Short mmCIF file of C-alpha atoms in Angstrom, two decimals:
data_model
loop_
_atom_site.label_atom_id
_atom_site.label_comp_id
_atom_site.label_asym_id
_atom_site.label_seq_id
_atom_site.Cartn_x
_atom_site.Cartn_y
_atom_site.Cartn_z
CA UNK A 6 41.18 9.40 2.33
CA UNK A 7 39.57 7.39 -0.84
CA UNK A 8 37.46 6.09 -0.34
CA UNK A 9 36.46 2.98 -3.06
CA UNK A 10 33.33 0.99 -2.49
CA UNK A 11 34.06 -0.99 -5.80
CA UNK A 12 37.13 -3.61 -5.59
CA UNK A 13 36.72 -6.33 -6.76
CA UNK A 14 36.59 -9.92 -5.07
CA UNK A 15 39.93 -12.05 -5.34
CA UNK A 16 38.29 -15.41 -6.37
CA UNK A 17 37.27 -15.37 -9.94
CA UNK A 18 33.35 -15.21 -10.35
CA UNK A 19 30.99 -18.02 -11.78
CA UNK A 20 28.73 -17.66 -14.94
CA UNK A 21 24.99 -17.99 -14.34
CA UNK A 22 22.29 -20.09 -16.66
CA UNK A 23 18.88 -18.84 -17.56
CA UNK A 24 17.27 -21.80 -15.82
CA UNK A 25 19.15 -21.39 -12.58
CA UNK A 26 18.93 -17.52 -12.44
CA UNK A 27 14.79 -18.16 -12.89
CA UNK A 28 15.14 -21.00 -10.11
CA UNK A 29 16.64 -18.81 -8.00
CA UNK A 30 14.66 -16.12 -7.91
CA UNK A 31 11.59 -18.10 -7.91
CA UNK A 32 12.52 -19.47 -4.86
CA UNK A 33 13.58 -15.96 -3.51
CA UNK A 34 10.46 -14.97 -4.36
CA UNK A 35 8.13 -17.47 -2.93
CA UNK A 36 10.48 -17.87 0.51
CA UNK A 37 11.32 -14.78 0.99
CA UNK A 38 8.54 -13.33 3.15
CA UNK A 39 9.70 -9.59 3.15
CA UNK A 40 13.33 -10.44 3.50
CA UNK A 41 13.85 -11.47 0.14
CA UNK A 42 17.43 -9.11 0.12
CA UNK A 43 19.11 -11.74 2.32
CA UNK A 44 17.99 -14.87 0.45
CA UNK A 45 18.86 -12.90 -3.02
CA UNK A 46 22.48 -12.30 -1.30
CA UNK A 47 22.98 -15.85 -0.41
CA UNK A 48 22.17 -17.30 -3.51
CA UNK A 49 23.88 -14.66 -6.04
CA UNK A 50 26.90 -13.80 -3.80
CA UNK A 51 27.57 -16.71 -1.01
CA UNK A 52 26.17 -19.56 -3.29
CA UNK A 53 26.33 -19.44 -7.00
CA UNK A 54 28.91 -16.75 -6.89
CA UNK A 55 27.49 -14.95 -9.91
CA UNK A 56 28.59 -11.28 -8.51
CA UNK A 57 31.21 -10.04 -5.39
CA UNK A 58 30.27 -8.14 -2.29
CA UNK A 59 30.32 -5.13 -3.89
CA UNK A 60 29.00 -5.99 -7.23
CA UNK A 61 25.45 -6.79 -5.13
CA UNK A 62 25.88 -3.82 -2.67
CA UNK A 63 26.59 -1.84 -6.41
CA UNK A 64 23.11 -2.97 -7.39
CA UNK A 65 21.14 -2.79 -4.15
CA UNK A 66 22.71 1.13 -4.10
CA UNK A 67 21.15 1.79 -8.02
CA UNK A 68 17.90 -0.19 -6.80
CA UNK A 69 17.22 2.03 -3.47
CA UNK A 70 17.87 5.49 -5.73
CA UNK A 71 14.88 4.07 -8.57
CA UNK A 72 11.72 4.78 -8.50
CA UNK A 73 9.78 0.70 -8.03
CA UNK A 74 9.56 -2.11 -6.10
CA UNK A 75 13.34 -2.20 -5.08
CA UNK A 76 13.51 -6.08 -4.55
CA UNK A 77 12.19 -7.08 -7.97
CA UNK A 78 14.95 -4.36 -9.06
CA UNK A 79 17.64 -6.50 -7.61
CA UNK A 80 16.67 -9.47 -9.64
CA UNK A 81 16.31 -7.63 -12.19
CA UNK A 82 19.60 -6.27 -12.29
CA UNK A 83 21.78 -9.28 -10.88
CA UNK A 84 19.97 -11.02 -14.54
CA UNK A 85 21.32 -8.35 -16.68
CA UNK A 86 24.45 -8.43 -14.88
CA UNK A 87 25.18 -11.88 -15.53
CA UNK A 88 23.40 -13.05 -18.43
CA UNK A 89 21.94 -9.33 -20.22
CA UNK A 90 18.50 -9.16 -21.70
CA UNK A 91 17.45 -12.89 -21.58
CA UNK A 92 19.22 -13.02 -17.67
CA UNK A 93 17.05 -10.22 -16.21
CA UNK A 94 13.74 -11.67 -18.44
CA UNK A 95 14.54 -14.74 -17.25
CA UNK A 96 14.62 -13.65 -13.23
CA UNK A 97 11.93 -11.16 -13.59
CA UNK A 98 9.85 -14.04 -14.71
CA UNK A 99 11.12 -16.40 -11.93
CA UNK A 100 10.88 -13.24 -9.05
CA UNK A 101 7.42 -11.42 -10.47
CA UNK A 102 5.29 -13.68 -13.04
CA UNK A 103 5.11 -16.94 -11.84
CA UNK A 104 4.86 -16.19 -8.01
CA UNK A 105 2.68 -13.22 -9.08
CA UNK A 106 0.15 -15.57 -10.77
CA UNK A 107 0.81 -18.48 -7.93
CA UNK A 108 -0.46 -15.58 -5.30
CA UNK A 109 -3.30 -14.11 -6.67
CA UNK A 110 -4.59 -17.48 -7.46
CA UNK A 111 -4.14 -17.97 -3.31
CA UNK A 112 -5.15 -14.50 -2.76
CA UNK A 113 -9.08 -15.13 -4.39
CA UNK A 114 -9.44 -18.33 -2.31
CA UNK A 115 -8.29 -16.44 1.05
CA UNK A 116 -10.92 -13.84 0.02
CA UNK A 117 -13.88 -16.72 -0.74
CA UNK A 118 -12.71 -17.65 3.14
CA UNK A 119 -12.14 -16.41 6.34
CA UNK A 120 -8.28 -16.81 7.37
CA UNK A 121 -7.24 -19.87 9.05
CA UNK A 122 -5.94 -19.46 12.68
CA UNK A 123 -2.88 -21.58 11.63
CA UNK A 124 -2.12 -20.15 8.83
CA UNK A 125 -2.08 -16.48 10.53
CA UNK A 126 0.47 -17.80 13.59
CA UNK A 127 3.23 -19.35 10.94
CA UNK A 128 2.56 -16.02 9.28
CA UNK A 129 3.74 -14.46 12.20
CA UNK A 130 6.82 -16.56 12.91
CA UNK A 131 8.17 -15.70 9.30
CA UNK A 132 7.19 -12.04 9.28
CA UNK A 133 9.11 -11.55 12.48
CA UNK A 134 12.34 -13.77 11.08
CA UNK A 135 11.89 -12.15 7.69
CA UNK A 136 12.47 -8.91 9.34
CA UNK A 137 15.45 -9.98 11.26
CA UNK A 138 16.98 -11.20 8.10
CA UNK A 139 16.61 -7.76 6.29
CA UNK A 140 18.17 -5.87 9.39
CA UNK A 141 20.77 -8.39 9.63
CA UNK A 142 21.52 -7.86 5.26
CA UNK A 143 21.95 -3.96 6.16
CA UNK A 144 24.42 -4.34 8.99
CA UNK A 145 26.34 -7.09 6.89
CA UNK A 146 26.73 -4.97 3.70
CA UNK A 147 27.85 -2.05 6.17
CA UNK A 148 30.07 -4.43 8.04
CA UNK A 149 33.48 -4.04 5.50
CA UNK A 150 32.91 -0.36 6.19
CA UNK A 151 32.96 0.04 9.63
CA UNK A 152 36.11 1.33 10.12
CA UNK A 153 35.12 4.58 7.33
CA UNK A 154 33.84 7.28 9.80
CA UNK A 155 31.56 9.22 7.02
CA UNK A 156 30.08 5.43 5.94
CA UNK A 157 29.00 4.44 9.30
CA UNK A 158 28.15 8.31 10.02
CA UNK A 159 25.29 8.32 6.67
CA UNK A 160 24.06 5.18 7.35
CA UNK A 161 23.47 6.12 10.88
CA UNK A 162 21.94 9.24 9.89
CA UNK A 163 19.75 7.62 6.95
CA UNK A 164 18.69 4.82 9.98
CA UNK A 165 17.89 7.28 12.26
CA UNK A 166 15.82 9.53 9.85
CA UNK A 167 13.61 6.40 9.08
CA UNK A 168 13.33 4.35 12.02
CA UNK A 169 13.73 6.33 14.92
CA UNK A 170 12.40 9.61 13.62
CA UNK A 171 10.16 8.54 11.34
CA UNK A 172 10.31 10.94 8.96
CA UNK A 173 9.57 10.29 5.11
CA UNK A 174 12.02 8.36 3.19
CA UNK A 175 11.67 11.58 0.01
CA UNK A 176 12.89 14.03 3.09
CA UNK A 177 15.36 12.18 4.47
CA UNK A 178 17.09 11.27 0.98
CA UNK A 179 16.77 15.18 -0.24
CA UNK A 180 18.50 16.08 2.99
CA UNK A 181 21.16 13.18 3.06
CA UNK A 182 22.05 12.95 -0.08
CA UNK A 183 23.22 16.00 -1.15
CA UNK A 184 25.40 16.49 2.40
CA UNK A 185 26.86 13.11 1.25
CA UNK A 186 27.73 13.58 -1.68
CA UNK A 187 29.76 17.00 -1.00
CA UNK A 188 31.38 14.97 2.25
CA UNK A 189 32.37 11.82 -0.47
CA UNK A 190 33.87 14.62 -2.76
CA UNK A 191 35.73 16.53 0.14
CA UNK A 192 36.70 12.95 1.45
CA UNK A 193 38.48 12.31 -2.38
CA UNK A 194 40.45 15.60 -1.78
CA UNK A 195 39.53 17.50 -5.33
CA UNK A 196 37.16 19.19 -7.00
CA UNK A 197 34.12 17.84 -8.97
CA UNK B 6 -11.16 6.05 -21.10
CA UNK B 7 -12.10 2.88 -19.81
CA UNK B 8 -11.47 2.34 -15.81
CA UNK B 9 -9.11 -0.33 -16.82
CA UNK B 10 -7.49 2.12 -19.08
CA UNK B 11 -7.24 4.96 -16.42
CA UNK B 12 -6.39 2.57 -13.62
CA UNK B 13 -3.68 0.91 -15.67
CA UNK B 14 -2.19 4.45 -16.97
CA UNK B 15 -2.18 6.29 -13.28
CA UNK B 16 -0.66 2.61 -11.77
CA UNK B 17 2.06 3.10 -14.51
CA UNK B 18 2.55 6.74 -13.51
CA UNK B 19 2.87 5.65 -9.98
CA UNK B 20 5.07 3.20 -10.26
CA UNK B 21 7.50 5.93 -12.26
CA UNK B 22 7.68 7.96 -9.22
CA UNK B 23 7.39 5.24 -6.37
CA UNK B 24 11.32 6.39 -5.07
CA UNK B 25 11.95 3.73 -2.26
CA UNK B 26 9.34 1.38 -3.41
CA UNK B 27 5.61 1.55 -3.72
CA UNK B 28 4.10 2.43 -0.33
CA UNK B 29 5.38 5.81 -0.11
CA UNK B 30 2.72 6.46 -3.34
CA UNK B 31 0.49 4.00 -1.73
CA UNK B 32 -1.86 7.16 0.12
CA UNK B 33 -1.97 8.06 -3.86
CA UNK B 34 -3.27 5.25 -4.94
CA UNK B 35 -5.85 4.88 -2.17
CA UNK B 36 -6.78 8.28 -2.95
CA UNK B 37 -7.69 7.89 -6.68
CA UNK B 38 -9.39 4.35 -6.31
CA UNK B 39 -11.41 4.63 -3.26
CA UNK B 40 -12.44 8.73 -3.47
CA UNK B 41 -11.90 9.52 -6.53
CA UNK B 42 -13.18 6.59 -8.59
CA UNK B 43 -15.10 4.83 -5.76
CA UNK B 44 -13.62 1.27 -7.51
CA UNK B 45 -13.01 -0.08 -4.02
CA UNK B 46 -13.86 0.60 -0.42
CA UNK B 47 -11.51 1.89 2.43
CA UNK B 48 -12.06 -1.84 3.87
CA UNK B 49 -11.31 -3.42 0.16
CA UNK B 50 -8.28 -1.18 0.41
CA UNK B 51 -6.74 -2.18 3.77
CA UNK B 52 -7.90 -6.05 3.41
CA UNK B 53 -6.03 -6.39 0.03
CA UNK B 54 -2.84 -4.57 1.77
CA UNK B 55 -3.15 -6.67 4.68
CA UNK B 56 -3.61 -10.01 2.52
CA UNK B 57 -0.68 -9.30 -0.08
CA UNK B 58 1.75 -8.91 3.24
CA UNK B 59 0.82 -12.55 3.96
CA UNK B 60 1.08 -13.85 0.53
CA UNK B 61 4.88 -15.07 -0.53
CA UNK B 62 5.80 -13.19 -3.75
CA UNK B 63 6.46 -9.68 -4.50
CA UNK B 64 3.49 -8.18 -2.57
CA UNK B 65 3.33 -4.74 -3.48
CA UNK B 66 2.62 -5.64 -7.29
CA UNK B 67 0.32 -8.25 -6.19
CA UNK B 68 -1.73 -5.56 -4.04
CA UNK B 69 -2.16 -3.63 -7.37
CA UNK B 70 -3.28 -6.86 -9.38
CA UNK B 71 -6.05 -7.42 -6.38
CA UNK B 72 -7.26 -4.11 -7.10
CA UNK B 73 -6.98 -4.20 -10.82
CA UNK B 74 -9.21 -7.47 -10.45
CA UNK B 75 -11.81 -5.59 -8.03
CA UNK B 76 -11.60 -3.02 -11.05
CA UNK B 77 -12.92 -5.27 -13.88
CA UNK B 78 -11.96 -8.88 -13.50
CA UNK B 79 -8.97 -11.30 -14.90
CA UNK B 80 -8.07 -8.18 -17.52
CA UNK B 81 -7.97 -5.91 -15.22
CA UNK B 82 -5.87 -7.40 -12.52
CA UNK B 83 -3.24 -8.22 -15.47
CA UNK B 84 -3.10 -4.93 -16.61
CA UNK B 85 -2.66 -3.34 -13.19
CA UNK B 86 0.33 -6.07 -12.58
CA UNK B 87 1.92 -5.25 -15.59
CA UNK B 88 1.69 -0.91 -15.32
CA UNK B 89 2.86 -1.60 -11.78
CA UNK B 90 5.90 -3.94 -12.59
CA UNK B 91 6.95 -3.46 -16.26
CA UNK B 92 7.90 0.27 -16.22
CA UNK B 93 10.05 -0.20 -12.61
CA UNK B 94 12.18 -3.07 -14.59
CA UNK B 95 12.34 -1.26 -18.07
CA UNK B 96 14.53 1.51 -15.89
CA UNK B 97 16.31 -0.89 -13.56
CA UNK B 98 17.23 -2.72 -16.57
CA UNK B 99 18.41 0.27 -18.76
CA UNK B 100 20.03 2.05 -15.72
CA UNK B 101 21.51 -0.61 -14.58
CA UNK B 102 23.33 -1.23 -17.85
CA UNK B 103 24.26 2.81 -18.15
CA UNK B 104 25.57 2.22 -14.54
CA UNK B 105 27.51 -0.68 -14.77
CA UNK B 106 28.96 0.36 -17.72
CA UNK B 107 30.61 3.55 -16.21
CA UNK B 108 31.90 1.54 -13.25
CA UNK B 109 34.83 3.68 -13.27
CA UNK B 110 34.14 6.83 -14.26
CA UNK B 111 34.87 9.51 -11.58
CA UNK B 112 31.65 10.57 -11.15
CA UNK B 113 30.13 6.76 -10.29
CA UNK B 114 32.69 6.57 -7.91
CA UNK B 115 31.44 9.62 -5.66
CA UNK B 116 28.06 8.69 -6.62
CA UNK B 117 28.62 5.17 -5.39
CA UNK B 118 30.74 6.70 -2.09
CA UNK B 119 27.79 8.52 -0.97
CA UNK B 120 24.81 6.67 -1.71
CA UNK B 121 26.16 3.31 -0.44
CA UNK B 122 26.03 3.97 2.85
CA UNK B 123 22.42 6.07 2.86
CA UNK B 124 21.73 2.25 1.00
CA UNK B 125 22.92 0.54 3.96
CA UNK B 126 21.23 2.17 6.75
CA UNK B 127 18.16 2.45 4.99
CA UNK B 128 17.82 -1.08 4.36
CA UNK B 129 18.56 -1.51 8.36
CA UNK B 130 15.81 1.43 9.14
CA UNK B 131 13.25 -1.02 6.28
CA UNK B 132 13.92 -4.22 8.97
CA UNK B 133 13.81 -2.14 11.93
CA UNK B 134 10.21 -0.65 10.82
CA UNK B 135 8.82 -3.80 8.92
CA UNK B 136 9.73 -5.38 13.09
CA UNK B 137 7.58 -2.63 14.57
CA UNK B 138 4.75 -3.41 12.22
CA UNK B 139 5.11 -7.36 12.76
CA UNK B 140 6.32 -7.79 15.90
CA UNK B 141 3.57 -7.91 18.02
CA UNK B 142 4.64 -9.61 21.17
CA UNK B 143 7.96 -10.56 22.86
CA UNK B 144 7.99 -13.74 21.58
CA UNK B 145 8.24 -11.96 17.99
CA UNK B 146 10.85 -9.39 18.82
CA UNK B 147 13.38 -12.59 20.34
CA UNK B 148 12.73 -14.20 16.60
CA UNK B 149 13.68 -11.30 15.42
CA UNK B 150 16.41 -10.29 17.18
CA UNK B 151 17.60 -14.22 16.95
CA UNK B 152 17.55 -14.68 13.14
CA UNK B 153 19.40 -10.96 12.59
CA UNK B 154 22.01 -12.07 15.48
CA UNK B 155 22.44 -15.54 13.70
CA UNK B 156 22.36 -14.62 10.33
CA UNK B 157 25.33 -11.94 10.97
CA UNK B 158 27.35 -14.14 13.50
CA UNK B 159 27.14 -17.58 11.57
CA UNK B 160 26.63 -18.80 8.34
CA UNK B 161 23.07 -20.62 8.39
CA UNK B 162 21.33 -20.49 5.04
CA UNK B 163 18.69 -17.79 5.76
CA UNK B 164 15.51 -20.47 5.25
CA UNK B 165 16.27 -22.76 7.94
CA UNK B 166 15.70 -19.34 9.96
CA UNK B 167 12.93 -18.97 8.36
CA UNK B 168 11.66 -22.44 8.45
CA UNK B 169 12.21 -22.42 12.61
CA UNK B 170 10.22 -19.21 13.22
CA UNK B 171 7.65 -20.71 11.00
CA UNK B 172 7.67 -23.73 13.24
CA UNK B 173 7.58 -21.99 16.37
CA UNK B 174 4.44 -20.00 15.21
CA UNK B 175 2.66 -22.79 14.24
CA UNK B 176 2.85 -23.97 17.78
CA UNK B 177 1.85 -20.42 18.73
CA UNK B 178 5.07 -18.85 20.33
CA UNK B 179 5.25 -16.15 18.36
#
């Protein structure tokens, strides 16, 4: 069996502006509350249609295998995808600078205070939604793949290494990775 | 070396070798500020961690720029932002361009067969843990469970989940 994690979407793509690709991720950014993957999948897949399905799970894959912080990665590479140099600048500055700057600014006067009782409980609310978002991004990326045994069977195993037994994500992606990638070349029936 | 300097130059090495983002390296970093340099306190440490979670924006980097700013000040905390985020992006941006470019190539397509799906159930295993560190009553596991369940079943733009759980927190169910 093939197995091909690249085809392309059927409806033709839109082209993205430097001002919308920095609005964009600015507002990723500053929403996003730890589950910034599913808000930078709605906007650059569902919304503006700047890449396909596979396009952004193409990125997310190169992101998770980098050394950095993976979700300024995505914005980084969904700019250079659609606009190059001056796209990636341009949402790097939107995802990183600007809400950088905004939260250190917010980050001295929580420190000059003691935290606001309020403040903490909304905290709460979004933390718990963000991370329902990003387990909901995982399973819907997986979803066009459910019917591909070894798919389902990695993720699985990669989930399982993490979450359940807690082991470090540098073990569990010397150990997976390589058994994948000999199962991936079996699974194309030929030799590297 | 100045400590800016030093800071600035082990944050960039850091941030080289931070595979699946930066709190694997973050018992690294505590390490060299706190025993090594004695910049910042075990308490400095965890407060800044615990206040860049709560802060919208890329936290990790702005955990770095609160400690670059205990360090020495405004030039501090931009040079520890910028050794923490500008090294990251130089390699997304090239890799992603080498990668992109050999879409088709018969070794990105076994590359991208097996790492996709490791890619998928980590970012599941990131939710399920980031839930187990937030989620500290029933009320916050049902939010949880509610916005993955709607966000997969229907198509609601992902803030209005957001904006409800905020809601409901302010009132204190969460």
């Amino acid at each position: 069996v093939t197995i091909e994690l690249s085809e392309e979407a059927s409806a033709p793509l839109n082209p993205a502006s430097l001002s919308v690709l920095f609005i964009e991720f600015f507002k990723v950014s500053l929403l996003g509350f730890g589950g910034g993957i599913a808000l930078a999948h709605r906007a650059a897949v569902e919304r503006r249609r700047w890449l396909s399905e596979a396009e952004f799970a193409d990125a997310l894959t190169l992101c998770q295998f980098m050394p950095g912080p993976n979700v300024v990665g995505i914005a980084v590479c969904i700019g250079a995808k659609t606009r190059g140099a001056a796209g990636a600048m341009a949402a790097f500055i939107g995802f990183a600078m600007i809400p950088g700057a905004i939260g250190f600014g917010l980050a001295l006067l929580y420190l000059s205070r003691t935290g606001i009782p309020l403040v903490q409980n909304i905290l709460s609310g979004l933390s718990a939604a963000a991370a329902g978002l990003m387990l909901a991004t995982g399973l819907r990326l997986l979803k066009p793949h459910i019917r591909d045994p070894r798919v389902v069977a990695f993720a699985g195993l990669a989930f399982a290494g993490l979450a359940i037994a807690r082991f470090p994500l540098l073990l569990v992606l010397a150990v997976l990775t390589p058994l994948s990638i000999a199962t991936a070349v079996i699974a194309r029936g030929r030799c590297p | 070396m100045t400590p800016i300097t030093r800071l600035a130059l082990f944050l960039a090495l850091m941030s080289s070798i931070s595979f699946g983002g930066i709190p694997p390296v973050l018992p690294d970093i505590r390490h060299f500020v706190v025993d090594t340099n004695g910049w910042l306190t075990d308490q400095d440490f965890a407060n800044f961690f615990a206040l860049a979670q709560t802060i919208p924006g890329p936290n990790m980097i702005l955990m770095m720029t609160l400690i670059g700013w205990k360090v020495s000040g405004l030039v501090g905390a931009v040079a520890a932002a910028g050794a923490t985020a500008v090294p990251p992006c130089t390699m997304y941006f090239v890799g992603y361009r080498l990668w992109d470019r050999c879409r088709d190539k018969p070794w990105q397509r076994v590359a991208r067969a097996s790492l996709a799906p490791l890619t998928f159930g980590l970012i599941v295993a990131g939710g399920t843990v980031m839930a187990q560190t937030v989620d500290k009553s029933w009320g916050a596991v049902a939010v949880t469970a509610a916005a993955a369940t709607l966000l997969l079943a229907t198509r609601v733009n992902p803030l209005w989940l957001l904006g409800a759980a905020g809601a409901l927190g302010a009132f204190g169910l969460v």
